[in-house]
Coordinates of C-alpha atoms in Angstrom, one line a residue:
X240 CA -11.8 8.5 56.1
X241 CA -14.7 6.7 54.3
X242 CA -14.4 4.9 51.2
X243 CA -16.9 5.8 48.5
X244 CA -18.7 3.2 46.7
X245 CA -18.6 3.2 42.8
X246 CA -21.1 1.6 40.5
X247 CA -19.1 -1.3 38.6
X248 CA -18.4 -0.4 35.1
X249 CA -20.4 -2.3 32.4
X250 CA -18.7 -4.4 29.8
X251 CA -19.6 -1.7 27.2
X252 CA -18.0 1.1 29.3
X253 CA -14.7 -1.0 30.0
X254 CA -14.4 -1.7 26.2
X255 CA -14.9 1.9 25.4
X256 CA -12.4 3.0 28.0
X257 CA -9.8 0.5 26.8
X258 CA -10.3 1.7 23.2
X259 CA -9.9 5.3 23.9
X260 CA -6.7 4.7 25.9
X261 CA -5.1 2.7 23.0
X262 CA -1.8 4.0 21.8
X263 CA -1.5 2.8 18.1
X264 CA 1.7 2.8 16.2
X265 CA 2.3 5.9 13.9
X266 CA 0.1 5.4 10.7
X267 CA -2.1 2.6 12.2
X268 CA -5.8 3.3 12.6
X269 CA -7.8 2.0 15.6
X270 CA -11.6 1.9 15.4
X271 CA -14.4 0.5 17.6
X272 CA -16.8 -1.2 15.3
X273 CA -19.9 -3.1 16.6
X274 CA -18.0 -3.9 19.8
X275 CA -14.7 -5.0 18.4
X276 CA -11.6 -3.0 18.3
X277 CA -10.1 -3.0 14.7
X278 CA -6.6 -1.9 14.0
X279 CA -5.6 -1.3 10.4
X280 CA -2.0 -0.8 9.2
X281 CA -1.1 2.2 6.8
X282 CA -2.7 2.0 3.5
X283 CA -0.9 1.1 0.2
X284 CA -0.4 3.5 -2.5
X285 CA -3.3 2.1 -4.6
X286 CA -5.6 2.7 -1.8
X287 CA -4.6 6.6 -1.5
X288 CA -4.8 6.8 -5.2
X289 CA -8.5 6.2 -5.2
X290 CA -9.1 8.5 -2.3
X291 CA -7.0 11.4 -4.2
X292 CA -8.8 10.9 -7.5
X293 CA -12.4 11.2 -5.7
X294 CA -11.6 14.0 -3.4
X295 CA -10.0 16.0 -6.3
X296 CA -13.3 15.6 -8.3
X297 CA -15.4 16.5 -5.3
X298 CA -13.4 19.7 -4.5
X299 CA -13.6 20.8 -8.3
X300 CA -17.0 19.8 -9.4
X301 CA -19.4 19.7 -6.4
X302 CA -22.4 22.1 -6.7
X303 CA -21.5 23.6 -3.2
X304 CA -18.1 23.8 -1.7
X305 CA -17.0 20.8 0.3
X306 CA -14.7 20.4 3.3
X307 CA -12.6 17.1 3.5
X308 CA -10.9 15.1 6.2
X309 CA -8.9 12.0 5.8
X310 CA -8.6 11.1 9.4
X311 CA -11.7 12.3 11.1
X312 CA -12.9 10.1 13.9
X313 CA -16.7 9.8 13.9
X314 CA -18.9 8.6 16.9
X315 CA -21.9 6.8 15.7
X316 CA -24.9 5.1 17.2
X317 CA -24.6 1.4 17.9
X318 CA -26.7 -1.4 19.2
X319 CA -27.6 -1.3 22.9
X320 CA -24.9 -3.9 24.0
X321 CA -22.0 -2.0 22.5
X322 CA -20.6 1.5 23.2
X323 CA -20.8 3.9 20.5
X324 CA -19.0 3.1 17.3
X325 CA -15.9 5.1 16.8
X326 CA -15.0 4.9 13.0
X327 CA -12.4 6.8 11.0
X328 CA -13.6 6.9 7.2
X329 CA -11.1 7.1 4.5
X330 CA -12.6 10.4 3.7
X331 CA -15.4 12.4 5.5
X332 CA -17.0 15.3 3.4
X333 CA -19.0 18.0 4.6
X334 CA -20.3 21.4 3.3
X335 CA -17.8 24.0 3.7
X336 CA -20.2 26.6 5.1
X337 CA -20.9 24.2 8.1
X338 CA -17.3 24.2 9.2
X339 CA -17.7 20.7 10.8
X340 CA -14.0 20.0 11.4
X341 CA -13.0 23.3 12.8
X342 CA -12.9 23.0 16.6
X343 CA -14.1 19.3 16.4
X344 CA -12.8 17.0 19.0
X345 CA -10.8 13.7 18.0
X346 CA -14.2 11.8 17.9
X347 CA -17.0 14.1 16.7
X348 CA -20.8 13.4 16.1
X349 CA -21.7 12.8 12.4
X350 CA -24.4 15.4 12.2
X351 CA -23.9 17.3 9.0
X352 CA -21.7 15.0 7.3
X353 CA -22.7 14.8 3.6
X354 CA -20.9 11.6 2.5
X355 CA -18.1 9.2 3.9
X356 CA -15.9 7.4 1.5
X357 CA -14.2 4.0 2.1
X358 CA -11.7 2.1 -0.2
X359 CA -11.5 -1.6 0.5
X360 CA -8.3 -2.9 2.0
X361 CA -6.9 -6.3 2.8
X362 CA -10.1 -7.0 4.9
X363 CA -13.0 -5.8 2.6
X364 CA -15.8 -7.3 4.6
X365 CA -15.6 -4.7 7.3
X366 CA -16.1 -1.8 4.7
X367 CA -18.8 -3.9 2.8
X368 CA -20.9 -4.9 6.0
X369 CA -19.9 -3.5 9.4
X370 CA -19.2 0.0 8.4
X371 CA -22.2 -0.1 6.0
X372 CA -24.3 -0.7 9.2
X373 CA -22.4 2.0 11.2
X374 CA -22.8 4.7 8.7
X375 CA -26.5 3.8 8.0
X376 CA -27.3 3.7 11.7
X377 CA -25.6 7.0 12.1
X378 CA -27.8 8.6 9.6
X379 CA -24.8 9.5 7.2
X380 CA -26.8 10.3 3.9
X381 CA -24.3 8.9 1.4
X382 CA -21.7 6.2 1.7
X383 CA -19.4 5.8 -1.3
X384 CA -17.5 2.5 -1.5
X385 CA -14.7 1.7 -3.8
X386 CA -14.3 -2.1 -3.8
X387 CA -11.0 -2.8 -5.4
X388 CA -11.5 -6.5 -5.4
X389 CA -14.8 -6.2 -7.3
X390 CA -13.4 -3.4 -9.4
X391 CA -16.5 -1.4 -8.7
X392 CA -17.8 1.9 -7.0
X393 CA -21.1 1.8 -5.2
X394 CA -23.1 4.5 -3.8
X395 CA -25.3 3.7 -0.9
X396 CA -28.0 6.5 0.1
X397 CA -31.2 6.8 1.9
X398 CA -30.2 5.4 5.3
X399 CA -32.8 3.6 7.5
X400 CA -32.0 2.0 10.8
X401 CA -28.8 0.0 10.1
X402 CA -28.9 -0.1 6.3
X403 CA -29.1 1.9 3.1
X404 CA -32.2 1.6 1.0
X405 CA -30.8 2.9 -2.4
X406 CA -27.7 1.1 -3.8
X407 CA -26.1 2.1 -7.2
X408 CA -23.0 0.3 -8.4
X409 CA -20.9 0.9 -11.4
X410 CA -17.9 -1.0 -12.7
X411 CA -14.6 0.9 -12.8
X412 CA -14.5 2.9 -16.0
X413 CA -18.1 3.9 -15.9
X414 CA -19.4 7.2 -14.3
X415 CA -21.5 7.2 -11.3
X416 CA -23.9 10.0 -10.4
X417 CA -23.6 11.7 -7.1
X418 CA -26.8 13.5 -6.0
X419 CA -27.1 16.8 -4.3
X420 CA -25.2 18.5 -2.6
X421 CA -22.5 17.0 -4.9
X422 CA -24.5 17.0 -8.2
X423 CA -22.1 15.5 -10.7
X424 CA -21.1 12.2 -12.3
X425 CA -18.1 10.9 -10.6
X426 CA -15.7 9.7 -13.4
X427 CA -13.8 6.3 -12.7
X428 CA -12.0 5.8 -15.9
X429 CA -8.7 6.3 -14.3
X430 CA -9.4 3.6 -11.8
X431 CA -8.7 1.0 -14.1

């Protein structure tokens, strides 16, 4: 019997395999962001309130019908030294006609996603910086960030490389215009 030689795994491959094998406790979320495994506990009620208020408006008021997922894993491009980013946005929105979520694997590519939403938690830096870079480099056209600490909502658009070129921030209580395919003013009065 002859032994077969195997190529040694790269550090990025070992990290990705370890991440994909994780068994996180129920309610916890594991993500692989810029070469770092990030595990977050279940969100608090205020966090979920913001998501609910936004998703309700999107479903009712968008120019075209939108599909929503609150736990969709996205595989996004990353730097050469890292495996692909594996991120779970608080909300992923896509045109209903595209049926992106039907039949998708646990970790799907982000092609066709119209917007992702993040609501800051106890570690807001990840949402403000690392996830912003991930979503931009993945080419996601719109990133909506609800920053609870700053009491503001920010729409980032026009991704180029690892950042967004257009940024519009409004304080809670002021409406924020969402462009096509949404085409409505997001109301934030009940965020106060």
